[in-house]
Short mmCIF file of C-alpha atoms and ligand atoms in Angstrom, two decimals:
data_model
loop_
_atom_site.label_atom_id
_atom_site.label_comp_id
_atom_site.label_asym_id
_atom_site.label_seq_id
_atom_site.Cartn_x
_atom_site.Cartn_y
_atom_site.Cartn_z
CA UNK A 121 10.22 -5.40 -50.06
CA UNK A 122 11.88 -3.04 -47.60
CA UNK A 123 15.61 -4.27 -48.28
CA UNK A 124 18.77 -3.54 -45.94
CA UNK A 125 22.01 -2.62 -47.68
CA UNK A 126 24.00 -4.71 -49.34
CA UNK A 127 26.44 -6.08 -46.78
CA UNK A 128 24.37 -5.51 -44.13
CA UNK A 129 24.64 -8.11 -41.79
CA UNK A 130 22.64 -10.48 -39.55
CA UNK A 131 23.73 -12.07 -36.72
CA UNK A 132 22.40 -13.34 -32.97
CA UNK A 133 24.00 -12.85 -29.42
CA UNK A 134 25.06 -14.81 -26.74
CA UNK A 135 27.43 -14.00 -23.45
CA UNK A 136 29.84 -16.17 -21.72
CA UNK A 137 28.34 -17.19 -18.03
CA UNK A 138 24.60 -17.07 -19.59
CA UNK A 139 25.36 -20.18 -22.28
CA UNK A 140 28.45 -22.05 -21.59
CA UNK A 141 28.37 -23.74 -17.80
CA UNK A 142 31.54 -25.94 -17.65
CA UNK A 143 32.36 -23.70 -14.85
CA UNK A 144 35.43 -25.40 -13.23
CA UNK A 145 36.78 -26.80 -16.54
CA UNK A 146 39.50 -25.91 -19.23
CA UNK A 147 41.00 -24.26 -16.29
CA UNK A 148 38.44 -22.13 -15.23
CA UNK A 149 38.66 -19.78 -12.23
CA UNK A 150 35.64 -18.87 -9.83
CA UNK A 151 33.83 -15.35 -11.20
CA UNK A 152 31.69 -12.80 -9.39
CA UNK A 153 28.49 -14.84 -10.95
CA UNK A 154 29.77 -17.73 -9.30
CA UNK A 155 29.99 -16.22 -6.04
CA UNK A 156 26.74 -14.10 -6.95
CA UNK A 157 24.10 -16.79 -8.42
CA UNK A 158 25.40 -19.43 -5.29
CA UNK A 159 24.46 -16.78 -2.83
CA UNK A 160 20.99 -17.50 -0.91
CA UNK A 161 18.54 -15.41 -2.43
CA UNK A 162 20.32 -13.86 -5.57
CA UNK A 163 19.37 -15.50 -8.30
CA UNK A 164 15.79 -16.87 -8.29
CA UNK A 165 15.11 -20.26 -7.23
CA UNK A 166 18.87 -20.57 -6.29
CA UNK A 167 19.41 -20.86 -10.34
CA UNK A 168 23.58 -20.85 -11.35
CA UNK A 169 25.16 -20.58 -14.49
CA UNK A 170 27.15 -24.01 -13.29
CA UNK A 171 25.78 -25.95 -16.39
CA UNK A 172 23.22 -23.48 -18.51
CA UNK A 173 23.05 -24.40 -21.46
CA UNK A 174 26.57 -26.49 -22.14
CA UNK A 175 27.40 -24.49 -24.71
CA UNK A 176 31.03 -25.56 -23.88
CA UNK A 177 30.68 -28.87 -24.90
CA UNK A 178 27.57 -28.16 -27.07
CA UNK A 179 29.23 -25.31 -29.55
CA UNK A 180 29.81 -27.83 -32.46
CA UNK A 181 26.00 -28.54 -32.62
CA UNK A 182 25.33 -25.20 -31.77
CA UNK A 183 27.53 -23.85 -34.72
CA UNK A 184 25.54 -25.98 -37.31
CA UNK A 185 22.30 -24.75 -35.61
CA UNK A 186 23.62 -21.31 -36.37
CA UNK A 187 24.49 -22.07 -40.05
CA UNK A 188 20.96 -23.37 -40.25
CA UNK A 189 19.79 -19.83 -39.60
CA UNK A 190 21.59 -18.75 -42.28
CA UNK A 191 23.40 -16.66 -39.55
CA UNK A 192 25.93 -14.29 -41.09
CA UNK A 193 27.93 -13.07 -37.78
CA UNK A 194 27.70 -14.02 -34.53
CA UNK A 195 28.40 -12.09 -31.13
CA UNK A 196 29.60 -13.91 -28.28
CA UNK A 197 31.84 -13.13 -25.34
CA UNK A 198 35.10 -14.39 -23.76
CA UNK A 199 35.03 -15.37 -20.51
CA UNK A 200 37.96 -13.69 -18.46
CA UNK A 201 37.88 -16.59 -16.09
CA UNK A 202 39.01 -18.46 -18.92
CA UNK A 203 42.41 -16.55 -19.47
CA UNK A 204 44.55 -19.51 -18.63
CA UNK A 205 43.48 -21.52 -21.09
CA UNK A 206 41.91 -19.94 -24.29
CA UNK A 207 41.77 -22.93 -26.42
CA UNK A 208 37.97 -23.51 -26.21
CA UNK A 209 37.33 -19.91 -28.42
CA UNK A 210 40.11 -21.16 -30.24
CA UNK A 211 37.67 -24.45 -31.63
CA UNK A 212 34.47 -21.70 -31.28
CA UNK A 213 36.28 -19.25 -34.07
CA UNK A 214 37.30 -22.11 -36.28
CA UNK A 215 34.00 -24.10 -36.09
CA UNK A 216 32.69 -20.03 -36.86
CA UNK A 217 34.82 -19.60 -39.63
CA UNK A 218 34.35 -22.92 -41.80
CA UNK A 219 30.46 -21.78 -41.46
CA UNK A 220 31.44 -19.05 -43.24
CA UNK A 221 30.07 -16.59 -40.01
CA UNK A 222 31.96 -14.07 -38.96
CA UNK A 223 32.79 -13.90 -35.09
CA UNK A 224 32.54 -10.52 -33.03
CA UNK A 225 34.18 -11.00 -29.65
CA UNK A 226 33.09 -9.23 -26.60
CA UNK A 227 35.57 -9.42 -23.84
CA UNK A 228 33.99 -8.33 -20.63
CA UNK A 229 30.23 -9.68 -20.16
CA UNK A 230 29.95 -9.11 -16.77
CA UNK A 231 32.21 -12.31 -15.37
CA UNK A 232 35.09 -10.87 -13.93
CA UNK A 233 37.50 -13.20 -11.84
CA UNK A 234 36.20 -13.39 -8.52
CA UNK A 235 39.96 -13.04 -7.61
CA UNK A 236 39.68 -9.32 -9.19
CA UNK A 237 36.87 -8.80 -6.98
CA UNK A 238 38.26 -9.71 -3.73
CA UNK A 239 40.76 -6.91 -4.65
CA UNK A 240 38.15 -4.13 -5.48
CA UNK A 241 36.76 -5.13 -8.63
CA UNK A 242 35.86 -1.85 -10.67
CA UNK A 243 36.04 0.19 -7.94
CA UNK A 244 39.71 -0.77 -8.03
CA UNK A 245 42.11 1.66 -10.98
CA UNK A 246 44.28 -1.70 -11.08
CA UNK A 247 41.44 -3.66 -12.90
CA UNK A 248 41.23 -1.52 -16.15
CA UNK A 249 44.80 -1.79 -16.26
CA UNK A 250 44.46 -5.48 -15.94
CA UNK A 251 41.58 -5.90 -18.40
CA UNK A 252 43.85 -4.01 -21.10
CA UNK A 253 46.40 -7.11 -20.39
CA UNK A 254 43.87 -9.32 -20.78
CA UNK A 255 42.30 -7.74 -23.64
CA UNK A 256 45.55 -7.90 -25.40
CA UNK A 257 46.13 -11.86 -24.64
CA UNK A 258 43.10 -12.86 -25.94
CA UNK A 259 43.58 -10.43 -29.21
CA UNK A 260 46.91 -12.48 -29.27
CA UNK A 261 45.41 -16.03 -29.53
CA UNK A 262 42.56 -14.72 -31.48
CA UNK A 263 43.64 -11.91 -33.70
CA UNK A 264 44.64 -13.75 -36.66
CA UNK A 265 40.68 -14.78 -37.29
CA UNK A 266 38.70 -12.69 -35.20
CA UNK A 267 38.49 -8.93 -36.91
CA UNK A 268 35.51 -7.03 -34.71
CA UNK A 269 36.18 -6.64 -31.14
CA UNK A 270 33.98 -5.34 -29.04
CA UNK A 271 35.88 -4.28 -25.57
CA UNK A 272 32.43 -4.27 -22.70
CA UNK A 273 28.96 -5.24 -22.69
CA UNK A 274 26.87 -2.48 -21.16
CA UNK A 275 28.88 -0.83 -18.82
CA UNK A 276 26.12 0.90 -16.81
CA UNK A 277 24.32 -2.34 -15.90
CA UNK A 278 28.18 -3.89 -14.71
CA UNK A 279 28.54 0.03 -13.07
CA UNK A 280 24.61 0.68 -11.86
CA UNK A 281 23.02 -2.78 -11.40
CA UNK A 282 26.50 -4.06 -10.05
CA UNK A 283 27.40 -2.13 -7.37
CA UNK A 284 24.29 0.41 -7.16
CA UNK A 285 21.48 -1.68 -6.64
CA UNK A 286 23.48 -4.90 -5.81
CA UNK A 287 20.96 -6.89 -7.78
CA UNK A 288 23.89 -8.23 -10.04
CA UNK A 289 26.86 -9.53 -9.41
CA UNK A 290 29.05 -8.44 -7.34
CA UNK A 291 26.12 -7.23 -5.07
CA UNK A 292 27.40 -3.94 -3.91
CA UNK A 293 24.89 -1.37 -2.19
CA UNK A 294 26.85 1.46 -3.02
CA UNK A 295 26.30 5.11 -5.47
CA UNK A 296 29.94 5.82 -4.75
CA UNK A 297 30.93 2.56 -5.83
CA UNK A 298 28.96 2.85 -8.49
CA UNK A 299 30.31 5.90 -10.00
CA UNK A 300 33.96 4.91 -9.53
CA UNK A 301 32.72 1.74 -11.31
CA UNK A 302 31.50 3.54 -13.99
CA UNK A 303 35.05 5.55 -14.17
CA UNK A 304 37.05 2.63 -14.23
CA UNK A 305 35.44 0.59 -16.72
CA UNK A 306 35.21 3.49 -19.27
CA UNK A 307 39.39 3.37 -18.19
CA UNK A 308 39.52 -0.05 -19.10
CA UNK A 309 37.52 0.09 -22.34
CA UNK A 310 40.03 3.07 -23.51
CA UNK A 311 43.13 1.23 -22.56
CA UNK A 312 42.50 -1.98 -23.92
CA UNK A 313 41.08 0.03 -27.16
CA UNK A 314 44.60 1.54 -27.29
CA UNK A 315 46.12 -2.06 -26.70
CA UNK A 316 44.37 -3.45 -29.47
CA UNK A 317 44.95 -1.02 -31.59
CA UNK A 318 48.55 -1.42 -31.23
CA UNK A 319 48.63 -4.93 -31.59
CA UNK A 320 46.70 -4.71 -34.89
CA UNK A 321 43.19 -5.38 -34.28
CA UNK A 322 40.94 -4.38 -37.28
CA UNK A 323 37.77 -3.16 -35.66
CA UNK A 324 37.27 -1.85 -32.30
CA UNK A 325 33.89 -1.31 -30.47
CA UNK A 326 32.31 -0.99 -27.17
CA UNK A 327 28.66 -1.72 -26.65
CA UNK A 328 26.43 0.35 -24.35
CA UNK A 329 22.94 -0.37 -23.48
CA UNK A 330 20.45 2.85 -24.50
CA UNK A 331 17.56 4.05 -24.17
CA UNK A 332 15.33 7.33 -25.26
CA UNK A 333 14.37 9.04 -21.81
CA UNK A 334 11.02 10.95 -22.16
CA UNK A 335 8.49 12.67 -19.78
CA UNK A 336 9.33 16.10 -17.82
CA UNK A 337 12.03 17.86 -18.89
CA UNK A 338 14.50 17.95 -16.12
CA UNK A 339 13.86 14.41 -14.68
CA UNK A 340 14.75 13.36 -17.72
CA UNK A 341 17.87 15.20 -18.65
CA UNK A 342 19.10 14.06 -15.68
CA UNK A 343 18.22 9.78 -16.21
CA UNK A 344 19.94 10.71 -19.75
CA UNK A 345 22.88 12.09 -18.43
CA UNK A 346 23.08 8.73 -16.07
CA UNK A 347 22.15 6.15 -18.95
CA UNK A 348 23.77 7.23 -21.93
CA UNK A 349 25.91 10.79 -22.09
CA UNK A 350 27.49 9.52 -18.84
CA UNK A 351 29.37 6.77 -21.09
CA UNK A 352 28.63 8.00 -24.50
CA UNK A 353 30.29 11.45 -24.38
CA UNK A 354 33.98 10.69 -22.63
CA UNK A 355 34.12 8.50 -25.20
CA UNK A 356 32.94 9.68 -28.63
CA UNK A 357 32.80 13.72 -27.64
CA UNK A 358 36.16 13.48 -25.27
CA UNK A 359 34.80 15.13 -21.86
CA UNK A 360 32.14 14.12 -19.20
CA UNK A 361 28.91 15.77 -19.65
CA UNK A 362 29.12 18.84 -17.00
CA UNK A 363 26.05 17.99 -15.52
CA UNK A 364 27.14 14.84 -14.70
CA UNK A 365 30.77 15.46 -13.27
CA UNK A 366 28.66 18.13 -10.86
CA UNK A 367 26.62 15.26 -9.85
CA UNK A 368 29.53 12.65 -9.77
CA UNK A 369 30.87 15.30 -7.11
CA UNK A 370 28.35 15.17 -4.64
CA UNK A 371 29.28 11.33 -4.45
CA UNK A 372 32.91 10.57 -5.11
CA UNK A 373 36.31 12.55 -5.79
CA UNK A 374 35.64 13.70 -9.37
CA UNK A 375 39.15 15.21 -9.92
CA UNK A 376 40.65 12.64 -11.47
CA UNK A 377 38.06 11.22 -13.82
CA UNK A 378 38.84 14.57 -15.63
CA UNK A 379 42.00 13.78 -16.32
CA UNK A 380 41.90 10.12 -17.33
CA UNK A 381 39.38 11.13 -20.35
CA UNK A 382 42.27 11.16 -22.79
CA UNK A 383 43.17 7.48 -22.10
CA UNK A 384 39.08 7.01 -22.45
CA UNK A 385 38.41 8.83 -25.42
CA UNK A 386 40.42 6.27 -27.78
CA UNK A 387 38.76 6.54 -31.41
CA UNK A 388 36.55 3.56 -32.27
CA UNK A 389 35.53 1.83 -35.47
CA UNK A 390 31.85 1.13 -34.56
CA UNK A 391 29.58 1.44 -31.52
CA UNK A 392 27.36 -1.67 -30.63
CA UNK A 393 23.84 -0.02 -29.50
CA UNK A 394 21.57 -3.08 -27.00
CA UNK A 395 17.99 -1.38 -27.47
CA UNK A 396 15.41 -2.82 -25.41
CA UNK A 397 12.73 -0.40 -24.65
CA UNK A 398 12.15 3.74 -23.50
CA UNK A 399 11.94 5.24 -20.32
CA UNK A 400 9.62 7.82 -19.18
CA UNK A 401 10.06 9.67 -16.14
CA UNK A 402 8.19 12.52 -14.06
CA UNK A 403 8.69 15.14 -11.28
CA UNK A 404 6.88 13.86 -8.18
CA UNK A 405 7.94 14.66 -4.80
CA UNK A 406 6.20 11.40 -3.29
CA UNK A 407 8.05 9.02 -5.56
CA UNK A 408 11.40 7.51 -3.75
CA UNK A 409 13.37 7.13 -7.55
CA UNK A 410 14.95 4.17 -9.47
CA UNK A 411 17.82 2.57 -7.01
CA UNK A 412 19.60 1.98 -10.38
CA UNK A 413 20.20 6.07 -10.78
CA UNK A 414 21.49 7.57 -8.00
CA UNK A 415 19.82 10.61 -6.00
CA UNK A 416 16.86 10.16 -8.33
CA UNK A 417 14.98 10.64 -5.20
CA UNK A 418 11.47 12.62 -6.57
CA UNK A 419 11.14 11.38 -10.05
CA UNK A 420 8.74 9.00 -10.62
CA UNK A 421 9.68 6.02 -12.90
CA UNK A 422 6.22 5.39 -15.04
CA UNK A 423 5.02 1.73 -15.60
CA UNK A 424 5.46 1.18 -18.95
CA UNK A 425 2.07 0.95 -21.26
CA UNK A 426 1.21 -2.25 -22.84
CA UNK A 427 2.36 -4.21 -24.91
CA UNK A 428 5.04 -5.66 -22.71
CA UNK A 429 7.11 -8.82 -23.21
CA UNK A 430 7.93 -10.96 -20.42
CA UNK A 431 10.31 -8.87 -18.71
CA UNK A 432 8.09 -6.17 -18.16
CA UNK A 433 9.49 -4.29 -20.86
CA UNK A 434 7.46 -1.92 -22.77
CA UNK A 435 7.34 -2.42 -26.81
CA UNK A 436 8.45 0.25 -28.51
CA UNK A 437 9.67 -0.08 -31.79
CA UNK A 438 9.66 3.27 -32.51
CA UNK A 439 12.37 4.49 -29.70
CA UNK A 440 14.84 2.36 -31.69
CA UNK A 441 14.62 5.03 -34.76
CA UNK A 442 14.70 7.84 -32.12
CA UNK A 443 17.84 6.57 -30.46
CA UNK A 444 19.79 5.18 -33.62
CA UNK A 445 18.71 8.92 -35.02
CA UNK A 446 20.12 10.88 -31.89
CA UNK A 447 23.41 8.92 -31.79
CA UNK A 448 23.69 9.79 -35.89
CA UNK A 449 22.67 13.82 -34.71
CA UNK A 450 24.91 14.21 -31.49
CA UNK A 451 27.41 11.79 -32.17
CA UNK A 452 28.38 11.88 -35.86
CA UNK A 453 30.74 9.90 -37.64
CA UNK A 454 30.55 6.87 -35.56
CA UNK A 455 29.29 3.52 -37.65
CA UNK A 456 26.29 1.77 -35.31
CA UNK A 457 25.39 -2.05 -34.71
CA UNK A 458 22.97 -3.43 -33.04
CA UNK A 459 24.52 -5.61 -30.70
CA UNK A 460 20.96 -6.40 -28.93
CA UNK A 461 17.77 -6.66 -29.43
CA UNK A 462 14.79 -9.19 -28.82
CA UNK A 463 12.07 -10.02 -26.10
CA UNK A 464 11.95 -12.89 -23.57
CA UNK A 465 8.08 -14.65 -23.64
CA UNK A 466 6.78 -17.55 -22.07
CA UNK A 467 7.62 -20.28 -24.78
CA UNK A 468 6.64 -23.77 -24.86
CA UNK A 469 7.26 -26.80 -27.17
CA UNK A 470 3.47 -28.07 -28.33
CA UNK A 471 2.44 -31.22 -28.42
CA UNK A 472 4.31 -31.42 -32.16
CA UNK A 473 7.23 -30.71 -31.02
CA UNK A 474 6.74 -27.05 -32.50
CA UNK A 475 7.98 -23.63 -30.71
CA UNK A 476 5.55 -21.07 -31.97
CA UNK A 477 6.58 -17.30 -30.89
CA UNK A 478 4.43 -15.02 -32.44
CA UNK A 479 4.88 -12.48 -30.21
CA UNK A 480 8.66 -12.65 -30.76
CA UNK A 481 7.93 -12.38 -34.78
CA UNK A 482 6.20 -9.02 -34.18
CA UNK A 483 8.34 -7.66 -31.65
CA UNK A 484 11.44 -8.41 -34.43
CA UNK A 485 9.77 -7.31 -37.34
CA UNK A 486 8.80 -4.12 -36.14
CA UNK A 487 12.60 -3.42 -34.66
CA UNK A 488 13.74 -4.32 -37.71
CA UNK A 489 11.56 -1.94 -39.53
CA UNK A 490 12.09 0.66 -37.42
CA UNK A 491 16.44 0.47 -38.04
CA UNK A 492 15.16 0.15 -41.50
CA UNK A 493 13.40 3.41 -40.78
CA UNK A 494 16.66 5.04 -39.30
CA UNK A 495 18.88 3.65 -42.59
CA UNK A 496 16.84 5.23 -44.48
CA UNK A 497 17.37 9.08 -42.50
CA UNK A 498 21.15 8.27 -43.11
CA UNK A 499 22.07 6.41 -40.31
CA UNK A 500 24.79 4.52 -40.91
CA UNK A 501 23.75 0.71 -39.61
CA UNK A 502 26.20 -1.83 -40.26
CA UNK A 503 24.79 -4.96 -38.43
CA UNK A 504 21.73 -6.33 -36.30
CA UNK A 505 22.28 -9.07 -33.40
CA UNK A 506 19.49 -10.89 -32.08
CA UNK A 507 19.40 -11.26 -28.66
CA UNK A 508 19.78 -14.87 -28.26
CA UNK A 509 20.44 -17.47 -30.47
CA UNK A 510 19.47 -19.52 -27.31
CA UNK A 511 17.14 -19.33 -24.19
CA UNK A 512 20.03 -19.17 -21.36
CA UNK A 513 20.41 -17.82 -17.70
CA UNK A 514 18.83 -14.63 -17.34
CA UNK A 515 20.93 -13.29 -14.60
CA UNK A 516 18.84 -12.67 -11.68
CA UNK A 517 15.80 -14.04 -13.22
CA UNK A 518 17.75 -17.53 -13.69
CA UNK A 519 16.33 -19.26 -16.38
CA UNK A 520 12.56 -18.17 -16.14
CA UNK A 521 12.72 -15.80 -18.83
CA UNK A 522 13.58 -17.20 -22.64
CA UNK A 523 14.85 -15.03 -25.13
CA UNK A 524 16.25 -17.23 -27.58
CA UNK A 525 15.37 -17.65 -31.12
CA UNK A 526 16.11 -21.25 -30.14
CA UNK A 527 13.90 -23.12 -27.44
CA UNK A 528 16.02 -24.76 -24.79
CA UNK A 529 14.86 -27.85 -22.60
CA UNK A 530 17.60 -27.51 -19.70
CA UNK A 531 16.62 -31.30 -18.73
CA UNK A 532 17.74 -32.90 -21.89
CA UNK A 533 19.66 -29.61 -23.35
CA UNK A 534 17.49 -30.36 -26.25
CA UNK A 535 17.55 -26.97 -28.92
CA UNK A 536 14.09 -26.53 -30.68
CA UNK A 537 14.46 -24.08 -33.28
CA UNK A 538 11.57 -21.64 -32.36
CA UNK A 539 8.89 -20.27 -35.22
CA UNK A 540 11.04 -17.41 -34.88
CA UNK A 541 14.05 -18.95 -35.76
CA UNK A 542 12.46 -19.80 -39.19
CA UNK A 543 11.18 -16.47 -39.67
CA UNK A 544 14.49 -15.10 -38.84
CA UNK A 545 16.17 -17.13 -41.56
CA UNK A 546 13.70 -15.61 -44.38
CA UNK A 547 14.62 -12.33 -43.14
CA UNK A 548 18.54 -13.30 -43.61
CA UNK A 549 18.07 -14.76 -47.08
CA UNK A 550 15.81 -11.99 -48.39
CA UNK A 551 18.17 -9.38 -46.39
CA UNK A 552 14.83 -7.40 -45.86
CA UNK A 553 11.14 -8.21 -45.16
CA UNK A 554 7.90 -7.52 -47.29
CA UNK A 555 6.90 -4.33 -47.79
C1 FCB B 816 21.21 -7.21 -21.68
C2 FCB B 816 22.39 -8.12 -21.47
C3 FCB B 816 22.17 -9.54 -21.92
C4 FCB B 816 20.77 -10.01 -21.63
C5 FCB B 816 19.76 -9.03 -22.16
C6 FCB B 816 18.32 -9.46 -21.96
O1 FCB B 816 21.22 -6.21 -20.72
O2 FCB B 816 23.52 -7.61 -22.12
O3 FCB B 816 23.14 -10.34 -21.32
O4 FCB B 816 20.63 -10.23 -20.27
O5 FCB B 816 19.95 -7.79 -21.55
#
């Protein structure tokens, strides 16, 4: 048996706009994925996140399904939109807690208030200020049962993929943008750490999406600096990389980033890691760059080799050991989660009624060995979340690509408990997989 420690936990994923549709109930205002996903040509085939996959009336039955898993924690995110009236997370925690599963709250997964938008959105100082207001309200109604907080989701993708390539919400076409998003969401991750921290909250976390960058040398330094040291280091080593302030400069004012790094660099108790797959990138003067990285004009993205999953995405169990070892080596003394991980394939219910996913199986037993791997070099790996418990809206792909460890019919908003699923739950009981 190759056996996690004891405590470890096991848990699955889910955010906000991709699961719970009830968009314009409970009180809900309009987000930037509303606007976004009912723009012509957005999302594909015109898919919204207006119903997905009802989680909001659904989360009873979707509770059990969880404690049928055997599911120990569970990461899901609060939907700022819902601010007004927070008495739906209120029923999520409880049904959580009587399951005996321990809730981890994100509180910004990508659906800010359109109303935020229409007055800058991150590219506006005023919204990290605001999110640390809202941060604390929710902590408020919340606090007393929810311990692990966890203050963004992936801040590049909201930063790079938000208002760099436009292909997320808010669809901005813009590096400047970009960068100042960047700024001002590492802002409002420090000052609603700080507010949290005052009011009491036990755990604290922010979760960034990472990824090992290989190939030439100085391509690949650079890609680095804009996926991970640009958000890991003001945080956990208290100063922007050099490198990247000098290339911050050539687009926006840089001056006062600089001195906002105190308010960024807030101490926190655990940093989520969403792994996915590597990145490989070359010198080549023909090659017009990656839209998502700015100026990376002459560096050649390479295709990833097979296997891929559905996305596109390269497998590569391995870079999951080489990234949770290089956070352990040049960030020490931060606890690490997982708070992604998984693979989107084409799934289909048989003709008995059975989801089998044994691509899915592999991909997740070989990530799991591979953090096994990494535990066992010292790293210090507190918890593993599945990306999803359910197939749900995609973002731009809609809901053509299915990650879930359960299968979702969106006709009947039938759940059908994928091979995987099953699988998964042996892994949770045994807390480990054979040798
Ligand atoms: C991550 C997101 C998550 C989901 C997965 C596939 O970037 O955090 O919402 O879309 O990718």
């Amino acid at each position: 048996m190759i056996t996690f420690p004891e405590g470890f936990l096991w848990g699955a994923a889910t955010a906000s706009y991709q699961i719970e549709g009830a968009v314009a109930e409970g009180g809900r205002e309009p987000s930037i994925w509303d606007t976004f996903s009912h723009t012509p040509g957005a999302v594909r085939d015109g898919q919204t996140g207006d119903v997905a996959c009802d989680h909001y009336h659904r989360f009873a039955d979707d509770v059990e399904l969880m404690a049928s898993l055997g599911l120990q924690t569970y990461r899901f995110s609060v939907a700022w939109p819902r601010l007004s009236d927070l008495s739906f997370y209120d029923r999520l925690v409880d049904a959580l807690l009587e399951r005996g599963i321990a809730p981890v709250a994100t509180l910004y997964h990508w659906d800010l208030p359109q109303r935020l938008q229409d007055a800058g959105g991150w590219t506006s100082r005023d919204t990290a200020l605001q999110f640390a207001e809202y941060a604390l309200a929710v902590h408020e109604r919340l606090g007393d049962r929810v311990h692990t907080w966890t203050t963004l989701n992936e801040p590049w993708v909201s930063a790079f993929v938000g208002y760099g390539s436009g292909r997320h919400a808010p669809g901005v076409t813009d590096p400047a943008a970009a960068f100042t998003a960047a700024h001002h969401l590492l802002l409002g991750h420090g000052l609603a750490t700080s507010a949290l921290r005052s009011a009491g909250a036990q755990s604290v976390s922010l979760t960034l999406n990472l990824s090992p960058i290989h190939g030439d040398a100085e391509p690949a330094r650079l890609v680095d600096g804009l996926a991970n040291r640009l958000f890991l280091d003001p945080v956990l080593k208290g100063a922007y990389p050099a490198d990247m302030l000098d290339y911050m400069a050539k687009y926006v004012d840089v001056s006062g980033f600089v001195d906002d790094v105190p308010l960024i660099a807030q101490p926190i108790d655990v940093l989520g890691v969403n792994y996915y797959t590597t990145n490989t990138v070359y010198t080549d003067p023909d090659a017009r760059g990656h839209r998502e990285y700015p100026g990376t004009e002459g560096i050649r993205f390479a295709a990833p080799t097979a296997p891929v999953t559905e996305m596109g995405w390269g497998v590569v169990p391995s870079g999951l050991t080489d990234l949770l070892l290089r956070l352990t080596r040049d960030y020490p003394g931060t606890p690490l989660m997982v708070t992604e991980n998984g693979a989107a394939y084409d799934d289909k219910v048989d003709a008995s009624g059975q989801v089998p996913d044994p691509e899915r199986i592999a991909f997740l037993d070989g990530h799991f060995r591979a953090a096994h791997a990494a535990i066992e070099q010292g790293v210090d790996l507190r918890a593993y979340y599945v990306w999803s418990l359910l197939d749900n809206f995609e973002w731009a792909h809609g809901y053509h690509k299915r990650f879930g460890l359960v299968h979702v019919d969106y006709d009947t908003q039938r759940r059908t408990p994928k091979a995987s699923a099953g699988w998964y739950r042996d892994v949770i009981a045994r807390n480990g997989l054979p040798d």
